[in-house]
Amino acid sequence: MMESPTGDHVSDRVEDSPRPSITDRLAHLCASRELLEFYRGKVTQFDGEHEDLLEKYRCTTEDQKLQWEVGVSELQKALREREQALRLYSENNILKIREREDSKRIQHLLALVGPDIGGITYSHSDPPFKVGGRSPGSILPHCLMSHYMTSDRERYLVAEGNQKSRSEGVVNGGSSEQYRSANQTLVLQVLPAQMEEQTGLSKEKVESLLEDPSFIIFLLCPFSLRLEGTQNLTDESSRDFLKLKFETQAREMVEKDRLLRELDTNQDRLREARDSHGREPPGSRGPSSVDRSDKMAKRLQMMTQRYEALKKRAAMEVERFKSDIKHLKQKLKDVEKQLFKVSMGQMLYACVLPVVRQINVKTRKVQGELKAKIYELEKDLHYS
């Protein structure tokens, strides 16, 4: 049995027709309190999902903070070890320099005193610090031991030279002055070299510290802590603001429901009064019924004014909340930019932020559509 071409054409047309939007589909729904309650439940559900996303974002931020602190502590430890090694190297170099200076000074003193077999004696006894074999955990390095040995030998030679000068008397009377002047000249000649060497060592140490990324991270630690504190304060203020906003919306909804119920009751009473007045003959109406109708009209007018005032107040509160939210969002964006600049290499934070922003945009869009439709339905209920 063949299918009719007309039916196929109609089905293709139905499939090709675009799906109506949410506004068009909601426009065909009948306004009722059940529908209003349903959409309020949906809005509450979306708010709960938004809070869950904020909680996940906070947990992710805390985990990232802990990882950052662990990394900073490890880098600080490595920096301390490096500083200790540099300090040991510098002390070793200083001891080597002193050893060379002492050897030069001894040679200069020997040249000034001159070789005298009868006046100079050499000691073949063991030095005060006898070194057998160096162990890995020895306290004094080899250069320090040699420095002590050289210093003792120098003191011994100087004492022998002084003894010789005292024994010679008048013949060598000017040797002490020559020795002092020569010693001072030698010290003055050595000082510039020492200063230049110390300056070079300091510059190299500063350059190595500046080139070390761990030292740069150590300098950035206070700023990171301040930035994290600012972010925590921003999160707390945003959470408090959202809580206050939800409480205010709940109070406004309760107050609006109460006023709507009172308005419905007054409208029913007014309708019943009008019906009763319409059924009564014109001559049977007394002044009491006229007074009651006037009172009811005044009360209805007063309730309408209160309702309008409440609507204006709600609109003003909404505008104020919108401006506050915009201001807080701007602050949050600034903090996010600073945090992104500090933690540029961490890809987890850069991946989480776009997802959270997209979810927030979609949530706000759906909430705006639902709230606009709810306000339209409430307006239709009021004027129906």
PDB file of C-alpha atoms in Angstrom, residues 217-321:
ATOM      1  CA  ILE A 217      59.520  33.661  44.607  1.00  0.00           C
ATOM      2  CA  PHE A 218      60.682  34.318  48.167  1.00  0.00           C
ATOM      3  CA  LEU A 219      60.407  38.060  47.518  1.00  0.00           C
ATOM      4  CA  LEU A 220      56.919  37.592  46.045  1.00  0.00           C
ATOM      5  CA  CYS A 221      55.648  35.607  49.041  1.00  0.00           C
ATOM      6  CA  PRO A 222      54.361  38.653  51.036  1.00  0.00           C
ATOM      7  CA  PHE A 223      52.498  39.974  48.004  1.00  0.00           C
ATOM      8  CA  SER A 224      50.979  36.542  47.380  1.00  0.00           C
ATOM      9  CA  LEU A 225      49.802  36.353  50.985  1.00  0.00           C
ATOM     10  CA  ARG A 226      48.253  39.817  50.757  1.00  0.00           C
ATOM     11  CA  LEU A 227      46.550  38.877  47.491  1.00  0.00           C
ATOM     12  CA  GLU A 228      45.142  35.691  49.018  1.00  0.00           C
ATOM     13  CA  GLY A 229      43.833  37.660  52.004  1.00  0.00           C
ATOM     14  CA  THR A 230      42.153  40.132  49.651  1.00  0.00           C
ATOM     15  CA  GLN A 231      40.606  37.284  47.681  1.00  0.00           C
ATOM     16  CA  ASN A 232      39.298  35.669  50.872  1.00  0.00           C
ATOM     17  CA  LEU A 233      37.754  38.967  51.971  1.00  0.00           C
ATOM     18  CA  THR A 234      36.159  39.370  48.535  1.00  0.00           C
ATOM     19  CA  ASP A 235      34.709  35.858  48.694  1.00  0.00           C
ATOM     20  CA  GLU A 236      33.316  36.454  52.170  1.00  0.00           C
ATOM     21  CA  SER A 237      31.771  39.795  51.185  1.00  0.00           C
ATOM     22  CA  SER A 238      30.234  38.237  48.049  1.00  0.00           C
ATOM     23  CA  ARG A 239      28.820  35.380  50.114  1.00  0.00           C
ATOM     24  CA  ASP A 240      27.348  37.786  52.681  1.00  0.00           C
ATOM     25  CA  PHE A 241      25.909  39.954  49.938  1.00  0.00           C
ATOM     26  CA  LEU A 242      24.252  36.979  48.219  1.00  0.00           C
ATOM     27  CA  LYS A 243      22.846  35.773  51.534  1.00  0.00           C
ATOM     28  CA  LEU A 244      21.415  39.220  52.278  1.00  0.00           C
ATOM     29  CA  LYS A 245      20.007  39.415  48.767  1.00  0.00           C
ATOM     30  CA  PHE A 246      18.247  36.056  49.079  1.00  0.00           C
ATOM     31  CA  GLU A 247      16.829  36.978  52.488  1.00  0.00           C
ATOM     32  CA  THR A 248      15.538  40.291  51.125  1.00  0.00           C
ATOM     33  CA  GLN A 249      13.962  38.559  48.141  1.00  0.00           C
ATOM     34  CA  ALA A 250      12.282  36.029  50.424  1.00  0.00           C
ATOM     35  CA  ARG A 251      10.875  38.808  52.627  1.00  0.00           C
ATOM     36  CA  GLU A 252       9.662  40.705  49.570  1.00  0.00           C
ATOM     37  CA  MET A 253       7.954  37.610  48.190  1.00  0.00           C
ATOM     38  CA  VAL A 254       6.218  36.948  51.533  1.00  0.00           C
ATOM     39  CA  GLU A 255       5.099  40.574  51.766  1.00  0.00           C
ATOM     40  CA  LYS A 256       3.924  40.534  48.162  1.00  0.00           C
ATOM     41  CA  ASP A 257       1.922  37.343  48.723  1.00  0.00           C
ATOM     42  CA  ARG A 258       0.272  38.836  51.794  1.00  0.00           C
ATOM     43  CA  LEU A 259      -0.644  42.001  49.930  1.00  0.00           C
ATOM     44  CA  LEU A 260      -1.961  39.969  47.005  1.00  0.00           C
ATOM     45  CA  ARG A 261      -4.150  37.940  49.330  1.00  0.00           C
ATOM     46  CA  GLU A 262      -5.466  41.094  50.979  1.00  0.00           C
ATOM     47  CA  LEU A 263      -6.094  42.645  47.573  1.00  0.00           C
ATOM     48  CA  ASP A 264      -7.972  39.563  46.389  1.00  0.00           C
ATOM     49  CA  THR A 265     -10.048  39.535  49.574  1.00  0.00           C
ATOM     50  CA  ASN A 266     -10.890  43.215  49.245  1.00  0.00           C
ATOM     51  CA  GLN A 267     -11.787  42.786  45.580  1.00  0.00           C
ATOM     52  CA  ASP A 268     -14.101  39.890  46.458  1.00  0.00           C
ATOM     53  CA  ARG A 269     -15.743  41.936  49.187  1.00  0.00           C
ATOM     54  CA  LEU A 270     -16.126  44.892  46.860  1.00  0.00           C
ATOM     55  CA  ARG A 271     -17.611  42.669  44.178  1.00  0.00           C
ATOM     56  CA  GLU A 272     -20.041  41.148  46.660  1.00  0.00           C
ATOM     57  CA  ALA A 273     -20.985  44.598  47.935  1.00  0.00           C
ATOM     58  CA  ARG A 274     -21.586  45.836  44.420  1.00  0.00           C
ATOM     59  CA  ASP A 275     -23.702  42.793  43.629  1.00  0.00           C
ATOM     60  CA  SER A 276     -25.735  43.257  46.793  1.00  0.00           C
ATOM     61  CA  HIS A 277     -26.198  46.954  46.043  1.00  0.00           C
ATOM     62  CA  GLY A 278     -27.188  46.104  42.493  1.00  0.00           C
ATOM     63  CA  ARG A 279     -29.862  43.675  43.709  1.00  0.00           C
ATOM     64  CA  GLU A 280     -31.332  46.147  46.212  1.00  0.00           C
ATOM     65  CA  PRO A 281     -33.926  48.643  45.012  1.00  0.00           C
ATOM     66  CA  PRO A 282     -32.766  52.234  44.670  1.00  0.00           C
ATOM     67  CA  GLY A 283     -34.932  53.477  47.521  1.00  0.00           C
ATOM     68  CA  SER A 284     -33.769  50.884  50.025  1.00  0.00           C
ATOM     69  CA  ARG A 285     -30.155  52.099  50.127  1.00  0.00           C
ATOM     70  CA  GLY A 286     -29.419  54.018  53.256  1.00  0.00           C
ATOM     71  CA  PRO A 287     -26.563  56.206  54.371  1.00  0.00           C
ATOM     72  CA  SER A 288     -24.859  53.271  56.101  1.00  0.00           C
ATOM     73  CA  SER A 289     -24.397  51.380  52.827  1.00  0.00           C
ATOM     74  CA  VAL A 290     -23.037  54.507  51.160  1.00  0.00           C
ATOM     75  CA  ASP A 291     -20.572  54.974  54.003  1.00  0.00           C
ATOM     76  CA  ARG A 292     -19.482  51.374  53.785  1.00  0.00           C
ATOM     77  CA  SER A 293     -18.943  51.637  50.057  1.00  0.00           C
ATOM     78  CA  ASP A 294     -16.957  54.851  50.551  1.00  0.00           C
ATOM     79  CA  LYS A 295     -14.847  53.195  53.216  1.00  0.00           C
ATOM     80  CA  MET A 296     -14.293  50.190  51.002  1.00  0.00           C
ATOM     81  CA  ALA A 297     -13.307  52.438  48.103  1.00  0.00           C
ATOM     82  CA  LYS A 298     -10.914  54.409  50.314  1.00  0.00           C
ATOM     83  CA  ARG A 299      -9.445  51.214  51.698  1.00  0.00           C
ATOM     84  CA  LEU A 300      -9.039  49.808  48.212  1.00  0.00           C
ATOM     85  CA  GLN A 301      -7.363  53.024  47.095  1.00  0.00           C
ATOM     86  CA  MET A 302      -5.083  52.927  50.114  1.00  0.00           C
ATOM     87  CA  MET A 303      -4.164  49.285  49.436  1.00  0.00           C
ATOM     88  CA  THR A 304      -3.494  50.130  45.799  1.00  0.00           C
ATOM     89  CA  GLN A 305      -1.217  52.993  46.858  1.00  0.00           C
ATOM     90  CA  ARG A 306       0.608  50.750  49.305  1.00  0.00           C
ATOM     91  CA  TYR A 307       1.040  48.145  46.603  1.00  0.00           C
ATOM     92  CA  GLU A 308       2.411  50.730  44.176  1.00  0.00           C
ATOM     93  CA  ALA A 309       4.769  52.051  46.842  1.00  0.00           C
ATOM     94  CA  LEU A 310       5.931  48.503  47.554  1.00  0.00           C
ATOM     95  CA  LYS A 311       6.532  47.910  43.847  1.00  0.00           C
ATOM     96  CA  LYS A 312       8.575  51.116  43.606  1.00  0.00           C
ATOM     97  CA  ARG A 313      10.553  50.151  46.678  1.00  0.00           C
ATOM     98  CA  ALA A 314      11.215  46.677  45.259  1.00  0.00           C
ATOM     99  CA  ALA A 315      12.342  48.228  41.966  1.00  0.00           C
ATOM    100  CA  MET A 316      14.693  50.579  43.815  1.00  0.00           C
ATOM    101  CA  GLU A 317      16.095  47.689  45.855  1.00  0.00           C
ATOM    102  CA  VAL A 318      16.635  45.678  42.681  1.00  0.00           C
ATOM    103  CA  GLU A 319      18.495  48.593  41.072  1.00  0.00           C
ATOM    104  CA  ARG A 320      20.621  49.032  44.172  1.00  0.00           C
ATOM    105  CA  PHE A 321      21.414  45.318  44.269  1.00  0.00           C
TER     106      PHE A 321
END
